[in-house]
XYZ file of C-alpha atoms in Angstrom:
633
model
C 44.173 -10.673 14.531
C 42.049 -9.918 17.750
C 43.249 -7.328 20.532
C 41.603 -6.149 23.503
C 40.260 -1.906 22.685
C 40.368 -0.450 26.226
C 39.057 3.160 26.928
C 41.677 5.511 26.438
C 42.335 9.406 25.558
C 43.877 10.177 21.977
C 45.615 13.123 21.518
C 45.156 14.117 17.407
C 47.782 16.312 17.101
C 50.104 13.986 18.267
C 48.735 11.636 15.011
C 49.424 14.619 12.706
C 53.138 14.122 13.877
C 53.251 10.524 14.051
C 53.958 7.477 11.277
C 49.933 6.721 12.342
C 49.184 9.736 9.618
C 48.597 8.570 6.089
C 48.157 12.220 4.567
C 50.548 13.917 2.281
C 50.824 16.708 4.538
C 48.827 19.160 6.258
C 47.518 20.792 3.113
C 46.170 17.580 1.920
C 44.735 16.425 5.437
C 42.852 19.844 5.209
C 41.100 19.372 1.685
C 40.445 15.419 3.137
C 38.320 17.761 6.087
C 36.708 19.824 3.673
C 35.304 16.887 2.152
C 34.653 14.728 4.957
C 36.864 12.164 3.879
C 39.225 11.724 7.123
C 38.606 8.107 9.085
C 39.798 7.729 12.450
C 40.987 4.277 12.390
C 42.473 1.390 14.486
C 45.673 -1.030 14.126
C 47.502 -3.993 16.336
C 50.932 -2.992 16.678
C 53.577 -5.275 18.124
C 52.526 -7.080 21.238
C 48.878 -6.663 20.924
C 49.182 -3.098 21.222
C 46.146 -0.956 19.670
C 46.836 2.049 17.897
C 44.768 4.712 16.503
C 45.353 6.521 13.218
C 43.931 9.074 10.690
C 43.756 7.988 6.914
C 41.535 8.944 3.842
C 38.508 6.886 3.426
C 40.244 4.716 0.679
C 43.220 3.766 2.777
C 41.044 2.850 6.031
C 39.082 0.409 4.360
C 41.619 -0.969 1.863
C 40.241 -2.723 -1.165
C 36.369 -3.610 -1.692
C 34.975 -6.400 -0.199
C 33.362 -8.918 -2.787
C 29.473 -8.350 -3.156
C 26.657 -10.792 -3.775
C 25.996 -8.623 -6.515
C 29.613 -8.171 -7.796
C 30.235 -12.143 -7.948
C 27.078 -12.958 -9.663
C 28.078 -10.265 -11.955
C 31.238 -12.035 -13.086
C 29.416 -15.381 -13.322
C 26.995 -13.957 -15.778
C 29.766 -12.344 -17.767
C 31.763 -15.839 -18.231
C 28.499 -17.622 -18.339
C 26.278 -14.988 -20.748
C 22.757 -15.674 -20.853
C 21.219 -17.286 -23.800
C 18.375 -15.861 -25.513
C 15.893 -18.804 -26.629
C 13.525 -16.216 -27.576
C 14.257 -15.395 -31.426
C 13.160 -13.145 -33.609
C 10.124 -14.844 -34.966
C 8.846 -12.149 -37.245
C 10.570 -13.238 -40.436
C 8.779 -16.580 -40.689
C 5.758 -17.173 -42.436
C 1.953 -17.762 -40.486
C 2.520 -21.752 -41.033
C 5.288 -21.751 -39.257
C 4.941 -19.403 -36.618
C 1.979 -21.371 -36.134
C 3.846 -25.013 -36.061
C 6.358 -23.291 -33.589
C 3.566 -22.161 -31.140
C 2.318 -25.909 -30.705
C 5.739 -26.929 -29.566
C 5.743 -23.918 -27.488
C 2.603 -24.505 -25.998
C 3.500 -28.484 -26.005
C 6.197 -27.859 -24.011
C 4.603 -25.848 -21.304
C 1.971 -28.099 -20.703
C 2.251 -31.889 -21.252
C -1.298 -33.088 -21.247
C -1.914 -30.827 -23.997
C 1.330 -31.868 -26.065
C -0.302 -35.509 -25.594
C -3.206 -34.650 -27.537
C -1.490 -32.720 -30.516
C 0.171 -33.751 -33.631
C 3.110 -32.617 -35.974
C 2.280 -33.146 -39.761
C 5.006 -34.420 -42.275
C 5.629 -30.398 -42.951
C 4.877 -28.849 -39.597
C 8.014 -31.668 -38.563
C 10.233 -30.634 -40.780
C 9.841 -27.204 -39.725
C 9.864 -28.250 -35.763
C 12.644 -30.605 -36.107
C 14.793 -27.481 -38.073
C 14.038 -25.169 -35.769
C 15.142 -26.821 -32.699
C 18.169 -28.450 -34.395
C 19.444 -25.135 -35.220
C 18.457 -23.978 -31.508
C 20.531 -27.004 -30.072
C 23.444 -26.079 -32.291
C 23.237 -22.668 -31.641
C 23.256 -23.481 -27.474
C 25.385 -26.119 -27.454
C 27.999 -23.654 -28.865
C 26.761 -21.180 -26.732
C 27.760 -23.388 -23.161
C 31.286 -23.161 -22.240
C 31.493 -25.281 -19.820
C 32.262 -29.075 -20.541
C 30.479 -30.989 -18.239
C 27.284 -28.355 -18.842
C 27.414 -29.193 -22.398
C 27.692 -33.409 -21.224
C 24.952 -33.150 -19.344
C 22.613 -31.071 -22.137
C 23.831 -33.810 -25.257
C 22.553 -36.488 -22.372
C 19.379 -34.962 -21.587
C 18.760 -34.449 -25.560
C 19.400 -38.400 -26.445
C 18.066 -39.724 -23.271
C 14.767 -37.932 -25.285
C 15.556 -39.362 -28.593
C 15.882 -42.763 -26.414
C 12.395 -42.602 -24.875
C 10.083 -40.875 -27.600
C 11.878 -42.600 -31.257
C 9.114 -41.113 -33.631
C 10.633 -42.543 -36.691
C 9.758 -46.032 -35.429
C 6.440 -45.338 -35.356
C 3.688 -44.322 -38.311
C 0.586 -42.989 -38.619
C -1.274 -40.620 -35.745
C 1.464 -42.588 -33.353
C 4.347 -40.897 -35.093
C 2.587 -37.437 -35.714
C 2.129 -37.430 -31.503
C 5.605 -38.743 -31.231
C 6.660 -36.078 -33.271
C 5.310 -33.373 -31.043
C 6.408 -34.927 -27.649
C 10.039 -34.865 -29.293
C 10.088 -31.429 -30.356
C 8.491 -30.221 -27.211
C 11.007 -32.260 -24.703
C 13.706 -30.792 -26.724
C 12.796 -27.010 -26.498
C 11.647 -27.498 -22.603
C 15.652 -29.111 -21.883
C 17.089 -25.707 -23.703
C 14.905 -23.586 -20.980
C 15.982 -26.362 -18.066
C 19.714 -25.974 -19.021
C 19.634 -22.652 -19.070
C 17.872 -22.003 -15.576
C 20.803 -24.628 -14.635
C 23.258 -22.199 -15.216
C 22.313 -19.010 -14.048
C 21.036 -21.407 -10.879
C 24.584 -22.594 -10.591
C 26.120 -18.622 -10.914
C 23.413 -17.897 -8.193
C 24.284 -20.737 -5.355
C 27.814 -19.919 -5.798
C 27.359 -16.392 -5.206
C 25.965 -16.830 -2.009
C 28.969 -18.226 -0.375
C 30.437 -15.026 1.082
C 34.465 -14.403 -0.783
C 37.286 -14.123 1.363
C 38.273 -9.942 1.258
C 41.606 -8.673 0.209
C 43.909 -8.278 3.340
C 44.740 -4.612 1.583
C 48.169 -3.349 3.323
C 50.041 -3.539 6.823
C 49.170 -1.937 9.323
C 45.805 -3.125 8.634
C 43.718 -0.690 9.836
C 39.997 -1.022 10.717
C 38.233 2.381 10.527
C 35.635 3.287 13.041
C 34.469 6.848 12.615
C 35.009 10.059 10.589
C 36.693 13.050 12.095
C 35.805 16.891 11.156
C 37.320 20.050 12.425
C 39.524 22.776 11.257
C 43.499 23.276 11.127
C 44.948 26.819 12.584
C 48.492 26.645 11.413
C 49.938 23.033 12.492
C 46.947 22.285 15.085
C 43.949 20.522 14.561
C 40.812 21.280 16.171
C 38.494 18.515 16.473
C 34.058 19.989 16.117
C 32.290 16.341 15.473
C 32.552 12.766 15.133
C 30.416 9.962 13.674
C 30.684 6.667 13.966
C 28.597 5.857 10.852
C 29.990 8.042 8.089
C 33.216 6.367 8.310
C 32.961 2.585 9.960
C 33.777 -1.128 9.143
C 31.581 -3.965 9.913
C 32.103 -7.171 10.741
C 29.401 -8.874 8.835
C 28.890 -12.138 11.765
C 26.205 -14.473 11.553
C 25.047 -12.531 14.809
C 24.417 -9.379 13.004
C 22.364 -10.811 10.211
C 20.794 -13.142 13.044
C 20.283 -9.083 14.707
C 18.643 -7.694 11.391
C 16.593 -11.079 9.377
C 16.300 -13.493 12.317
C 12.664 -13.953 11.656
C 12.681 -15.102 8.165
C 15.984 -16.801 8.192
C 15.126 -20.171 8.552
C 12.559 -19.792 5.794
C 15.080 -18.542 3.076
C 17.341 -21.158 4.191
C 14.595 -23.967 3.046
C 14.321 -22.594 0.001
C 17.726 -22.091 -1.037
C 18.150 -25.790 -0.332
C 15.232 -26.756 -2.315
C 17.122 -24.487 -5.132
C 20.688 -24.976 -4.721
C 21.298 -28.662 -2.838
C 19.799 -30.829 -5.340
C 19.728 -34.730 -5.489
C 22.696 -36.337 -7.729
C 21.375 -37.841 -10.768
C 22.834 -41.719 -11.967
C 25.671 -40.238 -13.466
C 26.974 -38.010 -10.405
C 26.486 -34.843 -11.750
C 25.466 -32.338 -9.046
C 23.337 -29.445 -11.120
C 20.192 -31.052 -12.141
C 17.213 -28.786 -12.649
C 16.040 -27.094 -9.642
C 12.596 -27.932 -7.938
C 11.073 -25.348 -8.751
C 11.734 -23.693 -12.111
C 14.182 -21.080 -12.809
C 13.518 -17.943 -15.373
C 16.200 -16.527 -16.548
C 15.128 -13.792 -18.140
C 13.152 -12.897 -15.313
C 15.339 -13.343 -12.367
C 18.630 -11.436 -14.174
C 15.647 -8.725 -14.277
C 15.268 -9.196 -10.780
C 18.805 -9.318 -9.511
C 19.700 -5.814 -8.891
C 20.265 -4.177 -5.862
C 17.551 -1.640 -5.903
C 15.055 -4.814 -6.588
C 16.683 -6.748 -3.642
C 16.249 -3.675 -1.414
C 12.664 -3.369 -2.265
C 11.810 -7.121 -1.591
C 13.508 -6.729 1.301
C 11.115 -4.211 2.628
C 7.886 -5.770 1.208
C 9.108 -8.801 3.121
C 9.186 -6.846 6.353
C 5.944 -4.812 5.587
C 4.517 -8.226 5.421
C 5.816 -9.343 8.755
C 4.614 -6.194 10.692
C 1.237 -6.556 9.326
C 1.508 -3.909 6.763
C 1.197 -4.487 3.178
C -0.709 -8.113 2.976
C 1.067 -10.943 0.560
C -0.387 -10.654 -3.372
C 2.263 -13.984 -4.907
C -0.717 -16.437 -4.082
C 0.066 -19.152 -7.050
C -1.554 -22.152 -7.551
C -1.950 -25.306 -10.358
C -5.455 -26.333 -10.601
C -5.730 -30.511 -10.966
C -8.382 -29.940 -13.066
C -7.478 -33.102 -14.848
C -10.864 -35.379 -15.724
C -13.213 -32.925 -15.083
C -16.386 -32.127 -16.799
C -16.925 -28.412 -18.246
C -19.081 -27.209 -14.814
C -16.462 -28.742 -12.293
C -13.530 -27.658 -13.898
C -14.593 -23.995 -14.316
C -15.561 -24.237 -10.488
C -12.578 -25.404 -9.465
C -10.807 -22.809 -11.557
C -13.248 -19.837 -10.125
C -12.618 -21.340 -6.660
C -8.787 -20.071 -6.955
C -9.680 -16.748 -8.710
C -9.140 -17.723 -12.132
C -11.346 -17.309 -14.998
C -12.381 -19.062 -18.026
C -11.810 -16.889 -21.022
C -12.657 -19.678 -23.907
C -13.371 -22.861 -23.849
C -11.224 -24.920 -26.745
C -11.584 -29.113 -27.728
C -8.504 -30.439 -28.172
C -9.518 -32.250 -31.497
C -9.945 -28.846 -33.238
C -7.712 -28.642 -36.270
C -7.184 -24.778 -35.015
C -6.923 -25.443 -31.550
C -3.377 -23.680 -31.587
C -4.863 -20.710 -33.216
C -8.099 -20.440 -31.032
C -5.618 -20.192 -28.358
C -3.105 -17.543 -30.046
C -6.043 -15.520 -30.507
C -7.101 -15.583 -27.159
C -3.967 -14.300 -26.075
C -3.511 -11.136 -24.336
C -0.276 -9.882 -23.780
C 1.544 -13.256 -23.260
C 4.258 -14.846 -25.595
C 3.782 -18.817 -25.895
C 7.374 -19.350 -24.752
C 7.276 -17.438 -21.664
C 4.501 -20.127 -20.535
C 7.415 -22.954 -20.376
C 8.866 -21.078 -17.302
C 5.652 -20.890 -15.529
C 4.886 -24.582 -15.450
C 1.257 -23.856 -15.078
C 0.956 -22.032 -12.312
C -1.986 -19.161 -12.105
C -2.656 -16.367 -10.088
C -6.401 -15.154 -8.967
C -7.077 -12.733 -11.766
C -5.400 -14.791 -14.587
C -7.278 -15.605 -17.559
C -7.022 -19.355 -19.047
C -8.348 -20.961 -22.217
C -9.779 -24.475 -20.983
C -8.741 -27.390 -23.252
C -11.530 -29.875 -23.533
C -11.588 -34.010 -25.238
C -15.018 -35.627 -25.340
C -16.377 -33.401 -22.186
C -13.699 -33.948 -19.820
C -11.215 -31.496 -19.256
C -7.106 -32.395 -19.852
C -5.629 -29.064 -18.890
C -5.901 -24.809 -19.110
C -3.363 -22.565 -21.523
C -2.975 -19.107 -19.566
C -4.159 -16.388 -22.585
C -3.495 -13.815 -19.505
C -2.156 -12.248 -17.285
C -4.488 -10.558 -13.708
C -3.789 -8.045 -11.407
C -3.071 -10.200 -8.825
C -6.113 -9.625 -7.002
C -7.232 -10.892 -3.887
C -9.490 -14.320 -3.425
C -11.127 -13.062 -0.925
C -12.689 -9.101 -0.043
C -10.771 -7.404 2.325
C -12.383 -7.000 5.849
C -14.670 -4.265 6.546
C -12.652 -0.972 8.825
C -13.270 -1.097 12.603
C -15.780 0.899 13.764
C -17.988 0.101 10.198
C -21.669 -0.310 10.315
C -22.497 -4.110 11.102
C -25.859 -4.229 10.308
C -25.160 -6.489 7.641
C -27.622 -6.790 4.592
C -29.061 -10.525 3.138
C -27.409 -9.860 0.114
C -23.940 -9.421 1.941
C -24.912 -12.547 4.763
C -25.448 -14.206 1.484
C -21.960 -13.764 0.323
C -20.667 -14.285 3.862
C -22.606 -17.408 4.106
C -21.120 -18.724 0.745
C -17.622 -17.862 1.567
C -18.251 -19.764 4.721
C -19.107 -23.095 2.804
C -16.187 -22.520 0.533
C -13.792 -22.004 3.639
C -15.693 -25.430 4.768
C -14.778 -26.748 1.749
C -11.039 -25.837 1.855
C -10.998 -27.005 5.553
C -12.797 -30.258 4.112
C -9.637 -30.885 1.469
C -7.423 -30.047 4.348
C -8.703 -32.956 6.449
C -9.026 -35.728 3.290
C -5.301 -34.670 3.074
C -4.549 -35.728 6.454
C -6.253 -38.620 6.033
C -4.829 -39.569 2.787
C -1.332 -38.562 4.405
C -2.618 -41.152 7.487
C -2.679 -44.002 5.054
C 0.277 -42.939 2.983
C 2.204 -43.142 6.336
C 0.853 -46.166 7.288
C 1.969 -47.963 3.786
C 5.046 -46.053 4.174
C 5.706 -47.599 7.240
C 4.916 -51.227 6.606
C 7.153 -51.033 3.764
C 9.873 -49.823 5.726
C 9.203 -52.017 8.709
C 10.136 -54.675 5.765
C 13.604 -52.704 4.548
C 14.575 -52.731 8.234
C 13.785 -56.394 8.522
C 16.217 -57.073 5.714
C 18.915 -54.109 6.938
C 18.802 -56.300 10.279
C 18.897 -59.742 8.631
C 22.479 -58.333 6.544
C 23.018 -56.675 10.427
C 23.285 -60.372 11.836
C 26.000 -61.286 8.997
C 28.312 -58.476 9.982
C 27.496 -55.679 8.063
C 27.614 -53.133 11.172
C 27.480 -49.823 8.875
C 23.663 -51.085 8.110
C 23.019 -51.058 11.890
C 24.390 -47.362 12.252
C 21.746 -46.346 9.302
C 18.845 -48.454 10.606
C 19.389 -46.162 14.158
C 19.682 -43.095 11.471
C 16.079 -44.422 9.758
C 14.419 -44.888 12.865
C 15.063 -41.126 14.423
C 13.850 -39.939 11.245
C 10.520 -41.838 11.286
C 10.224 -40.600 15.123
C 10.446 -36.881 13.528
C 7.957 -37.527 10.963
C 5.729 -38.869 13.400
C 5.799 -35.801 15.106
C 5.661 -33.938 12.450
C 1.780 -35.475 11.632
C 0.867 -34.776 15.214
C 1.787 -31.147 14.793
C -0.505 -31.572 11.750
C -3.181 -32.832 13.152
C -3.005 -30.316 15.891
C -2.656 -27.891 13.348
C -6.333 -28.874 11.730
C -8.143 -29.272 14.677
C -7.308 -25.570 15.177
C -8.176 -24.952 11.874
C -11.512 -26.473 12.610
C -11.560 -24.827 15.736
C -11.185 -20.856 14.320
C -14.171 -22.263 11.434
C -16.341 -22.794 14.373
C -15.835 -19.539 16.020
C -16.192 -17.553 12.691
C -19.843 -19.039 12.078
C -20.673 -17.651 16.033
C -19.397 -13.975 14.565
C -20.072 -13.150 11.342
C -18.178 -9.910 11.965
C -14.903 -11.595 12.030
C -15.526 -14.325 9.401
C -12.958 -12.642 7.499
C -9.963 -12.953 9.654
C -10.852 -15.884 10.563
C -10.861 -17.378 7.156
C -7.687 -15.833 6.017
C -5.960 -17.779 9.211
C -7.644 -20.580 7.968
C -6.444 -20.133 4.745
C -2.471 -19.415 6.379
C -2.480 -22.807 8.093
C -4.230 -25.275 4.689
C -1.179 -23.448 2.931
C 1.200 -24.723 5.947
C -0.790 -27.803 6.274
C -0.137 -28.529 1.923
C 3.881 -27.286 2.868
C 3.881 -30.113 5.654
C 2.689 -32.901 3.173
C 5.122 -31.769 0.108
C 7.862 -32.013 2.942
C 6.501 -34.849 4.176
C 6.587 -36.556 0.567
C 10.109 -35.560 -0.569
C 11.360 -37.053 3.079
C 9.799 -39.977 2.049
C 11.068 -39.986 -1.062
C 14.651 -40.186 0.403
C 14.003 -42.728 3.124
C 12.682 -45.415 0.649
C 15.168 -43.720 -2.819
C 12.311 -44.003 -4.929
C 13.127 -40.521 -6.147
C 12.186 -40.441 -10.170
C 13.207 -38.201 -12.781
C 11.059 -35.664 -13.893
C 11.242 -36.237 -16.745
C 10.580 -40.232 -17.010
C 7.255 -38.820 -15.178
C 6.243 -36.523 -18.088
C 7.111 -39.212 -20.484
C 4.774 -41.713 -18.482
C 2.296 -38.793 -18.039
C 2.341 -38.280 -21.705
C 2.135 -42.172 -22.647
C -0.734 -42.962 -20.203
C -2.385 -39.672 -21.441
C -2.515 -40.197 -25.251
C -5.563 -40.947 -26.576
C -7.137 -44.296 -27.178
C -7.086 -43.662 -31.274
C -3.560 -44.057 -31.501
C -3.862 -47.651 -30.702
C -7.497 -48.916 -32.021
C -6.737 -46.868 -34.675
C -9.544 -47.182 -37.641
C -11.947 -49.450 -35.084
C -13.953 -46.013 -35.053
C -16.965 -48.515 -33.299
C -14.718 -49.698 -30.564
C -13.252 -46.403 -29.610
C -17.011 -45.162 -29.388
C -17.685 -47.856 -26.984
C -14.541 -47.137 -25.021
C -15.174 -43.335 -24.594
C -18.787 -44.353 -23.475
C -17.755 -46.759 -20.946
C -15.795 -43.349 -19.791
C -11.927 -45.017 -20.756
C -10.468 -41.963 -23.729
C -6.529 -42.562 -22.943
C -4.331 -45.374 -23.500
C -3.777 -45.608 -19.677
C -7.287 -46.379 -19.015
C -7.231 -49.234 -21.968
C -4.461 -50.763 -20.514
C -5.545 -51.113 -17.483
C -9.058 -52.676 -18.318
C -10.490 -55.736 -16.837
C -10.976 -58.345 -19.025
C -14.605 -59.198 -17.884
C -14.728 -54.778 -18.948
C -12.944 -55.608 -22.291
C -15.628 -58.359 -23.313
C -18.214 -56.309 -22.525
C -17.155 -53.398 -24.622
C -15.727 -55.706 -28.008
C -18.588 -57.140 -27.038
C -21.048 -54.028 -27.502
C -18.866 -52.691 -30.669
C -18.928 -55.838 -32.354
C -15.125 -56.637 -32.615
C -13.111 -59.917 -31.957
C -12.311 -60.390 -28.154
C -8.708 -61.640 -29.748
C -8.720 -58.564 -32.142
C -9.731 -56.470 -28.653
C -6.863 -58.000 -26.720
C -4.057 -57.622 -29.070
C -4.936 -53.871 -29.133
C -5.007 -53.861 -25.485
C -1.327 -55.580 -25.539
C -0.115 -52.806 -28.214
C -1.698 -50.013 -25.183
C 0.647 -51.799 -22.460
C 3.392 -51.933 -24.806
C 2.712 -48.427 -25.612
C 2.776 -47.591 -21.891
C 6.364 -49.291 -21.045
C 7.955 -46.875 -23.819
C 8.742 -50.422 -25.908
C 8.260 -49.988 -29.466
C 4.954 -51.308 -31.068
């Protein structure tokens, strides 16, 4: 109910007479003033008419408004968390050990692609994670979360099928299985607490308490001489209700609004999957031991102000996370690239190493192998990786631990400094410079990668609009309405890459300026650095538009399975030609992707060198494409 509040004089004593008191008398209004517990307060009477009343704090505002923190609360107490990490103590070395390679297999793929499960270290993985399935599929209590886990689990049984396999094929099988398994116990469960979390931030309707309604709007104090109250201060925030509008959060967060809005989409608006189920796992990956941590209001509160300390130029940003594509790349690049983001190479480990799972254990500082599935590979500068190597090339990092989060870059020098600068420290300027040249270098192969991307995009969907229109012309009107729909969007995207473009030429631009003055070549490259971060936020929005105008969107996880197919090594198909897969690794092919996808002319030339039938050569090539579709050999 709305009514108009003109300015008016209130006589209080009159109140103390009145049916607008809600005390128990006077004695009990005077020990509410004592402790400053007596709300003026405001009702609509009949006809609109306002009227103004004293009542106890706990009357004024009626019942407690639903919290953020209140509702999430409940959601976690019907939906308990589920705590995949075990007590691991009581088992013996062998199969902590066994354990640890499904642990680390399931944080990073590539490396579960190059490891294998014995006949006893699968027995003791396939246990292990039966009993955890049991144990969390009694744990869910929702039906359709517990659907949706059973499908994920045989849709992985479907792909992998390591008992149809034998040899090195079914020990690799083995491990992908096992892996897969233990990563969909973490997805589920950052599912759940994902759901409890988007449904918490819908506001709840409050309580309508009891008539008159009253809306409080300061606190009174005084003193009472006999029957007469005498009024010494009033506050309008001790004692005051809020309407919480859109236009007062707009007042208070309007600045980094639209940003938390993108990312609660990304987290809680995800695509349906084939069956119509609504909760897939997020884009980015949920902990939930980490974010229940998180979720309390004194931690909210203090992100809150680091958020606005970082806005006002006060307390720079430190979460700086990357993933490294250090995929394919000898020892020297890969621990460049690697130093180039602030991380550093604590051991170097070949992935053909009977004890590469215990090399890496005992490079680890601090860090339990399971915590590593939630992180999905991503470092920050300071972080310590072991670097898992095949034949010279480099297939992926293991983090062994954890930085300080320390800064990429030194901080710029104070105002006012001495700027007689030294070689040694032009030296270092002069190398950050070609670094930042570098970065800006990456930033404009990007654009011109996204260029051509755009430009295939677009012929293919000048083709799909040819065909909407063709179906147009037979009477289908609903495909003319989304052809209209298509063609605004590719009009935004379009000017979405000139704000790109416009965005590197300034980045190119500000590079210029900071080679003129050294003395700024700091602040300079940190702007640099802001806008290759926007410029990489513009192209993974740019790729997940695309995704949805042409619905080509994949599941992840038939893109880890491919990833792990195309990534296994060329053994598990030649499999005792020892000759021929010498002459493939030095003609530079060491997966089954790269066997596959060999020329003939290439395939003659390396049977050729290792003195093996061309026929013999080309059924194993078949088997690699077989191997590739996921078809049984």
């Amino acid at each position: 109910m709305l009514g108009d509040v003109r300015a008016q004089t209130v006589e209080l004593n009159e109140i103390l007479r009145g049916d607008s008191f809600h005390f128990d008398g006077v004695e009990a209004f005077q020990r509410a003033l004592r402790q400053r517990d007596v709300c003026l307060a405001l009702s609509i009477g009949e006809g609109g008419v306002i009227l103004t009343h004293l009542a106890p704090r706990s009357r004024a505002f009626g019942p407690s408004d639903p919290t953020f923190m209140s509702v999430l609360a409940q959601c976690r107490q019907t939906r308990p968390p589920f705590d995949i990490k075990d007590d691991l103590t009581s088992r013996s070395e062998a199969e902590r050990a066994t354990l640890d390679k499904v642990f680390y297999g399931a944080a990073y793929s590539r490396m579960a692609a190059t490891q294998r499960l014995n006949s006893r270290e699968q027995q003791i993985a396939r246990a292990y994670n039966n009993d955890l399935v049991k144990r969390y599929r009694s744990h869910l209590n929702d039906e359709a979360e517990a659907a949706q886990f059973d499908r994920k689990i045989a849709e992985i049984d479907e792909q992998i099928r390591p008992e149809e396999a034998d040899g090195e094929v079914r020990e690799t099988r083995f491990m992908m299985r096992e892996a897969l398994v233990y990563r969909a116990v973490q997805e589920t469960e950052a599912e759940r607490l994902r759901r409890c979390l988007c449904d918490a931030l819908i506001p709840r309707c409050p309580e309508p308490g009891e008539r008159p309604y009253l809306v409080p709007i300061a606190c009174v104090e005084g003193s009472m001489e006999g029957n007469t109250f005498f009024l010494s201060d009033i506050c309008v925030w001790c004692c005051r209700k809020q309407a919480m509008s859109w236009r007062m959060v707009q007042y208070y967060i309007s600045e980094t609004r639209d940003r938390i809005a993108g990312q609660l989409r990304e987290l809680c608006c995800p695509e349906e999957d084939a069956g119509g189920v609504d909760f897939q796992r997020p884009n980015d990956f949920v902990a939930v031991a980490e974010l229940d941590r998180r979720l309390t209001p004194e931690r909210v509160w203090r992100d809150v102000e680091r958020g606005a300390r970082i806005l006002t130029g006060r307390n720079p940003p430190s979460d700086y996370a990357v993933q490294p594509d250090i995929g394919n790349l000898g020892l020297d690049q890969a621990r460049a690239e690697l130093a180039g983001n602030g991380i550093e190479v604590a051991e170097t480990i070949d992935a053909g190493d009977a004890d590469v799972i215990a090399k890496i254990r005992g490079a680890t500082v601090g860090l339990d192998a399971r915590d590593l599935v939630a992180d999905r590979g991503e470092l920050m500068p300071g972080d310590k990786v072991a670097l898992i190597m095949q034949e010279g090339v480099a297939i992926d990092y293991v983090k062994v631990e954890t930085g300080g989060g320390k800064f990429i870059f030194e901080r710029p020098a104070a105002r006012g400094a001495d700027v007689n600068l030294s070689e040694e420290v032009l030296a270092q300027a002069i190398a950050l410079d070609e670094r930042l040249s570098g970065r800006i270098s990456e930033a404009e192969t990007a654009a011109s990668d996204l260029d051509s991307e755009w430009s295939a995009a677009s012929a293919r969907r000048n083709a799909e609009l040819a065909a909407l229109t063709a179906e147009a012309e037979r009477g289908l009107d609903a495909v003319r309405t989304e052809h209209a729909a298509l063609s605004g969007q590719v009009e935004a995207l379009r000017g979405e890459l000139q704000l790109l473009e416009s965005g590197r030429q300034t980045a190119q631009t500000q590079n210029e300026a900071a080679r003129a003055d050294l003395r700024q070549i700091e602040a300079d490259r940190q702007t640099a650095l802001t806008q290759i971060g926007t410029a990489r936020a513009d192209l993974a929005a740019f790729e997940r538009e695309q995704r949805v105008l042409l619905d080509q969107t994949a599941q992840e996880r038939d893109t880890i399975l491919t990833s792990l197919r195309r990534e296994m090594p060329v053994s598990a198909v030649a499999g005792e030609e020892t000759n021929f897969i010498a002459a493939l690794t030095r003609s530079g092919v060491t997966n089954v992707a790269g066997f596959a996808e060999m020329s003939d002319t290439q395939l003659r030339e390396v049977a050729g060198r290792a003195g093996l039938n061309l026929n013999t050569a080309r059924r194993l090539q078949r088997e690699a494409a077989v191997m590739l579709e996921g078809r049984p050999r």
